[in-house]
Short mmCIF file of N, CA, C and O in Angstrom, two decimals:
data_model
loop_
_atom_site.label_atom_id
_atom_site.label_comp_id
_atom_site.label_asym_id
_atom_site.label_seq_id
_atom_site.Cartn_x
_atom_site.Cartn_y
_atom_site.Cartn_z
N MET A 8 1.43 -24.95 -19.38
CA MET A 8 1.21 -24.97 -20.82
C MET A 8 2.41 -24.29 -21.47
O MET A 8 2.72 -23.14 -21.18
N SER A 9 3.07 -24.96 -22.39
CA SER A 9 4.35 -24.49 -22.93
C SER A 9 4.23 -23.27 -23.84
O SER A 9 5.19 -22.51 -23.95
N ASP A 10 3.12 -23.05 -24.48
CA ASP A 10 3.00 -21.91 -25.41
C ASP A 10 2.23 -20.74 -24.82
O ASP A 10 1.89 -19.80 -25.52
N CYS A 11 1.99 -20.72 -23.52
CA CYS A 11 1.25 -19.66 -22.86
C CYS A 11 2.22 -18.62 -22.31
O CYS A 11 3.06 -18.94 -21.46
N ILE A 12 2.11 -17.39 -22.78
CA ILE A 12 3.02 -16.34 -22.34
C ILE A 12 2.89 -16.06 -20.84
O ILE A 12 3.89 -15.82 -20.16
N PHE A 13 1.67 -16.12 -20.31
CA PHE A 13 1.51 -15.86 -18.88
C PHE A 13 2.11 -16.98 -18.03
O PHE A 13 2.64 -16.72 -16.95
N CYS A 14 2.05 -18.21 -18.50
CA CYS A 14 2.72 -19.31 -17.80
C CYS A 14 4.23 -19.06 -17.79
O CYS A 14 4.89 -19.22 -16.76
N SER A 15 4.77 -18.65 -18.92
CA SER A 15 6.21 -18.38 -19.03
C SER A 15 6.63 -17.22 -18.13
O SER A 15 7.68 -17.26 -17.50
N LEU A 16 5.82 -16.17 -18.07
CA LEU A 16 6.12 -15.03 -17.20
C LEU A 16 6.02 -15.44 -15.73
O LEU A 16 6.91 -15.12 -14.93
N ALA A 17 4.96 -16.14 -15.37
CA ALA A 17 4.73 -16.54 -13.98
C ALA A 17 5.79 -17.49 -13.47
O ALA A 17 6.12 -17.48 -12.28
N ASN A 18 6.34 -18.30 -14.35
CA ASN A 18 7.34 -19.29 -13.94
C ASN A 18 8.77 -18.81 -14.14
O ASN A 18 9.71 -19.58 -13.99
N GLY A 19 8.96 -17.53 -14.50
CA GLY A 19 10.30 -16.96 -14.62
C GLY A 19 11.05 -17.32 -15.88
O GLY A 19 12.24 -17.04 -15.99
N GLU A 20 10.38 -17.91 -16.85
CA GLU A 20 11.04 -18.26 -18.11
C GLU A 20 11.26 -17.04 -18.99
O GLU A 20 12.15 -17.02 -19.82
N ILE A 21 10.41 -16.03 -18.81
CA ILE A 21 10.54 -14.75 -19.51
C ILE A 21 10.66 -13.69 -18.41
O ILE A 21 9.82 -13.63 -17.51
N PRO A 22 11.68 -12.83 -18.48
CA PRO A 22 11.82 -11.78 -17.46
C PRO A 22 10.62 -10.82 -17.48
O PRO A 22 10.08 -10.50 -18.53
N THR A 23 10.23 -10.38 -16.29
CA THR A 23 9.14 -9.43 -16.16
C THR A 23 9.35 -8.62 -14.89
O THR A 23 10.18 -8.97 -14.05
N ASP A 24 8.61 -7.55 -14.75
CA ASP A 24 8.67 -6.71 -13.56
C ASP A 24 7.72 -7.31 -12.52
O ASP A 24 6.56 -6.91 -12.43
N MET A 25 8.23 -8.28 -11.76
CA MET A 25 7.43 -9.01 -10.79
C MET A 25 7.16 -8.13 -9.57
O MET A 25 8.08 -7.57 -8.99
N VAL A 26 5.90 -8.02 -9.18
CA VAL A 26 5.47 -7.24 -8.02
C VAL A 26 5.34 -8.15 -6.79
O VAL A 26 5.68 -7.76 -5.68
N TYR A 27 4.85 -9.36 -7.02
CA TYR A 27 4.65 -10.32 -5.93
C TYR A 27 4.61 -11.71 -6.55
O TYR A 27 4.13 -11.90 -7.67
N GLU A 28 5.12 -12.69 -5.78
CA GLU A 28 5.09 -14.07 -6.25
C GLU A 28 5.11 -15.00 -5.05
O GLU A 28 5.78 -14.73 -4.05
N ASP A 29 4.35 -16.08 -5.15
CA ASP A 29 4.42 -17.16 -4.18
C ASP A 29 4.20 -18.46 -4.94
O ASP A 29 4.28 -18.47 -6.17
N ASP A 30 3.93 -19.53 -4.25
CA ASP A 30 3.78 -20.83 -4.92
C ASP A 30 2.49 -20.96 -5.71
O ASP A 30 2.37 -21.85 -6.55
N ARG A 31 1.52 -20.05 -5.50
CA ARG A 31 0.21 -20.16 -6.17
C ARG A 31 -0.02 -19.13 -7.26
O ARG A 31 -0.75 -19.39 -8.21
N ILE A 32 0.53 -17.92 -7.07
CA ILE A 32 0.25 -16.82 -8.00
C ILE A 32 1.51 -16.03 -8.32
O ILE A 32 2.51 -16.09 -7.60
N ALA A 33 1.42 -15.28 -9.41
CA ALA A 33 2.45 -14.31 -9.78
C ALA A 33 1.73 -13.01 -10.13
O ALA A 33 0.67 -13.02 -10.76
N CYS A 34 2.32 -11.89 -9.71
CA CYS A 34 1.77 -10.56 -10.00
C CYS A 34 2.87 -9.74 -10.64
O CYS A 34 3.95 -9.58 -10.05
N PHE A 35 2.60 -9.24 -11.83
CA PHE A 35 3.62 -8.48 -12.55
C PHE A 35 2.97 -7.31 -13.28
O PHE A 35 1.76 -7.30 -13.51
N ARG A 36 3.78 -6.33 -13.62
CA ARG A 36 3.28 -5.13 -14.30
C ARG A 36 2.88 -5.47 -15.74
O ARG A 36 3.56 -6.23 -16.41
N ASP A 37 1.75 -4.90 -16.17
CA ASP A 37 1.26 -5.10 -17.52
C ASP A 37 2.21 -4.43 -18.51
O ASP A 37 2.66 -3.30 -18.27
N ALA A 38 2.51 -5.10 -19.61
CA ALA A 38 3.41 -4.55 -20.63
C ALA A 38 2.76 -3.39 -21.39
O ALA A 38 3.47 -2.59 -22.01
N ASP A 39 1.44 -3.30 -21.36
CA ASP A 39 0.70 -2.22 -22.03
C ASP A 39 -0.24 -1.59 -21.02
O ASP A 39 -1.46 -1.77 -21.09
N PRO A 40 0.30 -0.85 -20.04
CA PRO A 40 -0.52 -0.36 -18.94
C PRO A 40 -1.62 0.60 -19.37
O PRO A 40 -1.41 1.46 -20.22
N GLN A 41 -2.79 0.42 -18.75
CA GLN A 41 -3.95 1.26 -19.02
C GLN A 41 -4.22 2.23 -17.87
O GLN A 41 -5.22 2.93 -17.88
N ALA A 42 -3.30 2.28 -16.92
CA ALA A 42 -3.37 3.19 -15.77
C ALA A 42 -1.95 3.31 -15.24
O ALA A 42 -1.09 2.47 -15.54
N PRO A 43 -1.68 4.35 -14.43
CA PRO A 43 -0.34 4.47 -13.87
C PRO A 43 0.12 3.23 -13.10
O PRO A 43 1.29 2.88 -13.11
N VAL A 44 -0.81 2.57 -12.41
CA VAL A 44 -0.53 1.26 -11.83
C VAL A 44 -1.42 0.26 -12.56
O VAL A 44 -2.65 0.41 -12.60
N HIS A 45 -0.81 -0.74 -13.18
CA HIS A 45 -1.55 -1.79 -13.87
C HIS A 45 -0.79 -3.09 -13.65
O HIS A 45 0.22 -3.36 -14.30
N VAL A 46 -1.29 -3.87 -12.70
CA VAL A 46 -0.67 -5.14 -12.32
C VAL A 46 -1.58 -6.27 -12.76
O VAL A 46 -2.81 -6.18 -12.63
N LEU A 47 -0.99 -7.34 -13.27
CA LEU A 47 -1.72 -8.55 -13.62
C LEU A 47 -1.42 -9.60 -12.56
O LEU A 47 -0.27 -9.83 -12.20
N MET A 48 -2.47 -10.24 -12.07
CA MET A 48 -2.34 -11.35 -11.13
C MET A 48 -2.77 -12.61 -11.85
O MET A 48 -3.89 -12.67 -12.38
N VAL A 49 -1.87 -13.60 -11.91
CA VAL A 49 -2.19 -14.84 -12.61
C VAL A 49 -1.93 -16.03 -11.69
O VAL A 49 -0.98 -16.03 -10.91
N PRO A 50 -2.77 -17.06 -11.79
CA PRO A 50 -2.44 -18.29 -11.08
C PRO A 50 -1.28 -18.98 -11.80
O PRO A 50 -1.16 -18.89 -13.02
N LYS A 51 -0.42 -19.63 -11.05
CA LYS A 51 0.68 -20.35 -11.69
C LYS A 51 0.19 -21.58 -12.44
O LYS A 51 0.80 -22.01 -13.40
N GLU A 52 -0.92 -22.12 -11.99
CA GLU A 52 -1.55 -23.22 -12.72
C GLU A 52 -2.24 -22.64 -13.96
O GLU A 52 -2.91 -21.62 -13.87
N HIS A 53 -2.07 -23.29 -15.10
CA HIS A 53 -2.72 -22.78 -16.30
C HIS A 53 -4.22 -23.06 -16.24
O HIS A 53 -4.66 -24.20 -16.19
N ILE A 54 -4.98 -21.98 -16.21
CA ILE A 54 -6.44 -22.02 -16.28
C ILE A 54 -6.80 -21.03 -17.38
O ILE A 54 -6.42 -19.86 -17.30
N ALA A 55 -7.47 -21.46 -18.41
CA ALA A 55 -7.69 -20.61 -19.58
C ALA A 55 -8.57 -19.39 -19.29
O ALA A 55 -8.29 -18.30 -19.77
N SER A 56 -9.62 -19.56 -18.49
CA SER A 56 -10.52 -18.43 -18.22
C SER A 56 -11.45 -18.79 -17.06
O SER A 56 -11.44 -19.92 -16.56
N LEU A 57 -12.27 -17.82 -16.68
CA LEU A 57 -13.30 -18.09 -15.66
C LEU A 57 -14.20 -19.24 -16.07
O LEU A 57 -14.75 -19.94 -15.21
N GLU A 58 -14.38 -19.43 -17.36
CA GLU A 58 -15.26 -20.50 -17.86
C GLU A 58 -14.79 -21.89 -17.46
O GLU A 58 -15.59 -22.83 -17.49
N GLU A 59 -13.53 -22.05 -17.12
CA GLU A 59 -13.00 -23.37 -16.73
C GLU A 59 -13.15 -23.66 -15.25
O GLU A 59 -12.87 -24.76 -14.80
N LEU A 60 -13.56 -22.67 -14.46
CA LEU A 60 -13.60 -22.85 -13.01
C LEU A 60 -14.76 -23.75 -12.58
O LEU A 60 -15.83 -23.72 -13.17
N ASP A 61 -14.48 -24.53 -11.55
CA ASP A 61 -15.50 -25.32 -10.87
C ASP A 61 -15.20 -25.26 -9.38
O ASP A 61 -14.32 -24.50 -8.95
N GLU A 62 -15.88 -26.04 -8.59
CA GLU A 62 -15.71 -26.01 -7.13
C GLU A 62 -14.27 -26.26 -6.69
O GLU A 62 -13.85 -25.77 -5.64
N SER A 63 -13.51 -26.99 -7.48
CA SER A 63 -12.13 -27.31 -7.08
C SER A 63 -11.23 -26.07 -7.05
O SER A 63 -10.15 -26.11 -6.46
N TYR A 64 -11.67 -24.97 -7.65
CA TYR A 64 -10.88 -23.74 -7.68
C TYR A 64 -11.33 -22.71 -6.64
O TYR A 64 -10.82 -21.59 -6.61
N ARG A 65 -12.26 -23.07 -5.80
CA ARG A 65 -12.80 -22.13 -4.80
C ARG A 65 -11.69 -21.54 -3.92
O ARG A 65 -11.62 -20.33 -3.73
N ASP A 66 -10.80 -22.36 -3.39
CA ASP A 66 -9.73 -21.87 -2.52
C ASP A 66 -8.77 -20.95 -3.27
O ASP A 66 -8.38 -19.91 -2.75
N LEU A 67 -8.38 -21.34 -4.46
CA LEU A 67 -7.46 -20.51 -5.25
C LEU A 67 -8.07 -19.15 -5.55
O LEU A 67 -7.42 -18.11 -5.35
N MET A 68 -9.31 -19.12 -5.98
CA MET A 68 -9.94 -17.84 -6.33
C MET A 68 -10.15 -16.97 -5.09
O MET A 68 -9.97 -15.75 -5.14
N GLY A 69 -10.52 -17.58 -3.98
CA GLY A 69 -10.64 -16.83 -2.74
C GLY A 69 -9.29 -16.26 -2.31
O GLY A 69 -9.19 -15.10 -1.89
N TYR A 70 -8.25 -17.05 -2.46
CA TYR A 70 -6.90 -16.61 -2.14
C TYR A 70 -6.52 -15.39 -3.00
O TYR A 70 -5.99 -14.40 -2.50
N MET A 71 -6.80 -15.47 -4.29
CA MET A 71 -6.47 -14.37 -5.19
C MET A 71 -7.25 -13.10 -4.83
O MET A 71 -6.69 -12.01 -4.81
N MET A 72 -8.52 -13.25 -4.52
CA MET A 72 -9.33 -12.08 -4.16
C MET A 72 -8.79 -11.40 -2.89
O MET A 72 -8.72 -10.18 -2.82
N VAL A 73 -8.39 -12.19 -1.92
CA VAL A 73 -7.85 -11.62 -0.68
C VAL A 73 -6.50 -10.96 -0.93
O VAL A 73 -6.19 -9.91 -0.37
N LYS A 74 -5.68 -11.53 -1.79
CA LYS A 74 -4.36 -10.98 -2.10
C LYS A 74 -4.44 -9.63 -2.81
O LYS A 74 -3.50 -8.83 -2.74
N ILE A 75 -5.53 -9.35 -3.51
CA ILE A 75 -5.65 -8.09 -4.24
C ILE A 75 -5.45 -6.91 -3.29
O ILE A 75 -4.72 -5.96 -3.61
N HIS A 76 -6.07 -6.95 -2.12
CA HIS A 76 -5.93 -5.85 -1.16
C HIS A 76 -4.46 -5.66 -0.78
O HIS A 76 -3.97 -4.54 -0.71
N GLU A 77 -3.76 -6.74 -0.54
CA GLU A 77 -2.35 -6.68 -0.16
C GLU A 77 -1.51 -6.04 -1.28
O GLU A 77 -0.67 -5.18 -1.02
N ILE A 78 -1.75 -6.46 -2.51
CA ILE A 78 -1.00 -5.91 -3.65
C ILE A 78 -1.36 -4.43 -3.84
O ILE A 78 -0.48 -3.59 -4.06
N ALA A 79 -2.63 -4.11 -3.74
CA ALA A 79 -3.07 -2.71 -3.87
C ALA A 79 -2.38 -1.83 -2.82
O ALA A 79 -1.91 -0.73 -3.14
N ALA A 80 -2.30 -2.31 -1.60
CA ALA A 80 -1.64 -1.54 -0.54
C ALA A 80 -0.16 -1.35 -0.85
O ALA A 80 0.38 -0.26 -0.68
N SER A 81 0.49 -2.40 -1.33
CA SER A 81 1.92 -2.30 -1.64
C SER A 81 2.19 -1.36 -2.81
O SER A 81 3.28 -0.81 -2.93
N GLU A 82 1.18 -1.15 -3.65
CA GLU A 82 1.30 -0.24 -4.80
C GLU A 82 0.82 1.17 -4.48
O GLU A 82 0.78 2.04 -5.36
N GLY A 83 0.42 1.41 -3.23
CA GLY A 83 0.00 2.75 -2.81
C GLY A 83 -1.36 3.16 -3.33
O GLY A 83 -1.61 4.34 -3.56
N LEU A 84 -2.26 2.21 -3.48
CA LEU A 84 -3.59 2.50 -4.03
C LEU A 84 -4.60 2.77 -2.93
O LEU A 84 -5.72 2.27 -2.96
N GLU A 85 -4.22 3.62 -1.98
CA GLU A 85 -5.07 3.91 -0.84
C GLU A 85 -6.31 4.70 -1.21
O GLU A 85 -7.27 4.75 -0.44
N ASN A 86 -6.34 5.31 -2.39
CA ASN A 86 -7.49 6.12 -2.80
C ASN A 86 -8.48 5.32 -3.67
O ASN A 86 -9.44 5.88 -4.19
N GLY A 87 -8.24 4.04 -3.84
CA GLY A 87 -9.14 3.19 -4.62
C GLY A 87 -8.46 2.58 -5.83
O GLY A 87 -7.36 2.98 -6.23
N TYR A 88 -9.13 1.61 -6.41
CA TYR A 88 -8.59 0.89 -7.56
C TYR A 88 -9.72 0.13 -8.23
O TYR A 88 -10.82 0.00 -7.70
N ARG A 89 -9.43 -0.39 -9.41
CA ARG A 89 -10.39 -1.21 -10.15
C ARG A 89 -9.79 -2.60 -10.35
O ARG A 89 -8.60 -2.73 -10.62
N VAL A 90 -10.65 -3.62 -10.26
CA VAL A 90 -10.27 -5.00 -10.49
C VAL A 90 -11.12 -5.52 -11.64
O VAL A 90 -12.35 -5.38 -11.62
N VAL A 91 -10.46 -6.11 -12.65
CA VAL A 91 -11.16 -6.56 -13.86
C VAL A 91 -10.71 -7.96 -14.23
O VAL A 91 -9.51 -8.26 -14.20
N ILE A 92 -11.67 -8.81 -14.59
CA ILE A 92 -11.37 -10.11 -15.18
C ILE A 92 -12.12 -10.18 -16.51
O ILE A 92 -13.35 -10.23 -16.53
N ASN A 93 -11.39 -10.14 -17.60
CA ASN A 93 -12.00 -10.27 -18.93
C ASN A 93 -12.15 -11.76 -19.24
O ASN A 93 -11.24 -12.55 -18.98
N THR A 94 -13.29 -12.12 -19.81
CA THR A 94 -13.55 -13.53 -20.10
C THR A 94 -14.12 -13.68 -21.50
O THR A 94 -15.14 -13.06 -21.84
N GLY A 95 -13.46 -14.48 -22.32
CA GLY A 95 -13.93 -14.78 -23.67
C GLY A 95 -13.76 -13.64 -24.65
O GLY A 95 -13.29 -12.55 -24.32
N GLU A 96 -14.14 -13.90 -25.87
CA GLU A 96 -13.96 -12.95 -26.98
C GLU A 96 -14.72 -11.65 -26.74
O GLU A 96 -14.15 -10.56 -26.87
N ASP A 97 -16.00 -11.73 -26.41
CA ASP A 97 -16.78 -10.51 -26.18
C ASP A 97 -16.31 -9.75 -24.94
O ASP A 97 -16.47 -8.54 -24.85
N GLY A 98 -15.69 -10.44 -24.00
CA GLY A 98 -15.15 -9.80 -22.81
C GLY A 98 -13.75 -9.23 -23.03
O GLY A 98 -13.15 -8.72 -22.09
N GLN A 99 -13.24 -9.35 -24.25
CA GLN A 99 -11.92 -8.84 -24.63
C GLN A 99 -10.76 -9.54 -23.93
O GLN A 99 -9.72 -8.93 -23.66
N GLN A 100 -10.92 -10.83 -23.64
CA GLN A 100 -9.80 -11.60 -23.09
C GLN A 100 -8.84 -11.90 -24.22
O GLN A 100 -9.17 -12.62 -25.15
N THR A 101 -7.64 -11.34 -24.15
CA THR A 101 -6.67 -11.49 -25.25
C THR A 101 -5.65 -12.58 -24.98
O THR A 101 -5.06 -13.10 -25.92
N VAL A 102 -5.41 -12.92 -23.72
CA VAL A 102 -4.50 -14.02 -23.38
C VAL A 102 -5.34 -15.10 -22.70
O VAL A 102 -6.03 -14.83 -21.72
N LYS A 103 -5.27 -16.29 -23.23
CA LYS A 103 -6.10 -17.39 -22.73
C LYS A 103 -5.47 -18.04 -21.49
O LYS A 103 -5.10 -19.21 -21.47
N HIS A 104 -5.28 -17.22 -20.47
CA HIS A 104 -4.84 -17.64 -19.14
C HIS A 104 -5.54 -16.70 -18.18
O HIS A 104 -5.41 -15.48 -18.30
N LEU A 105 -6.32 -17.26 -17.27
CA LEU A 105 -7.05 -16.45 -16.31
C LEU A 105 -6.12 -15.42 -15.68
O LEU A 105 -5.03 -15.75 -15.23
N HIS A 106 -6.54 -14.17 -15.67
CA HIS A 106 -5.75 -13.12 -15.04
C HIS A 106 -6.66 -12.01 -14.55
O HIS A 106 -7.71 -11.76 -15.11
N ILE A 107 -6.21 -11.37 -13.48
CA ILE A 107 -6.93 -10.28 -12.87
C ILE A 107 -6.13 -9.00 -13.08
O ILE A 107 -4.94 -8.96 -12.78
N HIS A 108 -6.79 -7.99 -13.63
CA HIS A 108 -6.16 -6.68 -13.79
C HIS A 108 -6.42 -5.87 -12.53
O HIS A 108 -7.57 -5.76 -12.09
N LEU A 109 -5.37 -5.29 -11.96
CA LEU A 109 -5.48 -4.35 -10.85
C LEU A 109 -5.01 -3.01 -11.39
O LEU A 109 -3.85 -2.87 -11.79
N LEU A 110 -5.93 -2.05 -11.46
CA LEU A 110 -5.64 -0.74 -12.05
C LEU A 110 -5.86 0.36 -11.02
O LEU A 110 -6.85 0.33 -10.28
N GLY A 111 -4.96 1.34 -11.00
CA GLY A 111 -5.13 2.43 -10.06
C GLY A 111 -4.23 3.62 -10.34
O GLY A 111 -3.51 3.66 -11.33
N LYS A 112 -4.31 4.58 -9.44
CA LYS A 112 -3.58 5.85 -9.49
C LYS A 112 -4.12 6.79 -10.55
O LYS A 112 -3.41 7.66 -11.04
N ARG A 113 -5.37 6.59 -10.94
CA ARG A 113 -6.09 7.56 -11.76
C ARG A 113 -7.57 7.37 -11.51
O ARG A 113 -8.01 6.32 -11.05
N LYS A 114 -8.37 8.38 -11.83
CA LYS A 114 -9.82 8.29 -11.71
C LYS A 114 -10.35 7.37 -12.80
O LYS A 114 -10.07 7.58 -13.98
N MET A 115 -11.10 6.37 -12.43
CA MET A 115 -11.69 5.44 -13.40
C MET A 115 -13.02 6.00 -13.88
O MET A 115 -13.70 6.72 -13.15
N THR A 116 -13.38 5.69 -15.11
CA THR A 116 -14.65 6.14 -15.65
C THR A 116 -15.64 5.00 -15.73
O THR A 116 -15.26 3.83 -15.66
N TRP A 117 -16.90 5.33 -15.90
CA TRP A 117 -17.97 4.33 -16.04
C TRP A 117 -18.98 4.82 -17.04
O TRP A 117 -19.31 5.99 -17.02
N PRO A 118 -19.46 4.01 -17.96
CA PRO A 118 -19.13 2.60 -18.11
C PRO A 118 -17.71 2.42 -18.66
O PRO A 118 -17.18 3.31 -19.32
N PRO A 119 -17.13 1.24 -18.41
CA PRO A 119 -15.73 1.02 -18.77
C PRO A 119 -15.49 0.84 -20.26
O PRO A 119 -14.37 1.00 -20.72
N GLY A 120 -16.50 0.45 -21.05
CA GLY A 120 -16.21 0.30 -22.47
C GLY A 120 -17.10 -0.66 -23.18
O GLY A 120 -17.89 -1.34 -22.66
#
């Protein structure tokens, strides 16, 4: 999608602090971090939100979930971390491209907000 900032970041059209990248996903540091480590994981395919997922995305989502551990380890999050997917307006999704927040290196509070 040409007007999606996350598509542009994931495809290298806009420079970013890339943490990990392969043919399916891109992981980069959040421009407005909410924790000392705040990485966004996005699929390279434009998917607006969890609401668009169906059975055809099962492999991609499983792949992303498994990769979280690898990224967390590479970021030194051995003491724990939080994973968040915001969906829709009430879920505070601000960019209409599915993304996973990986947050760590501080004590998380509950409830989150």
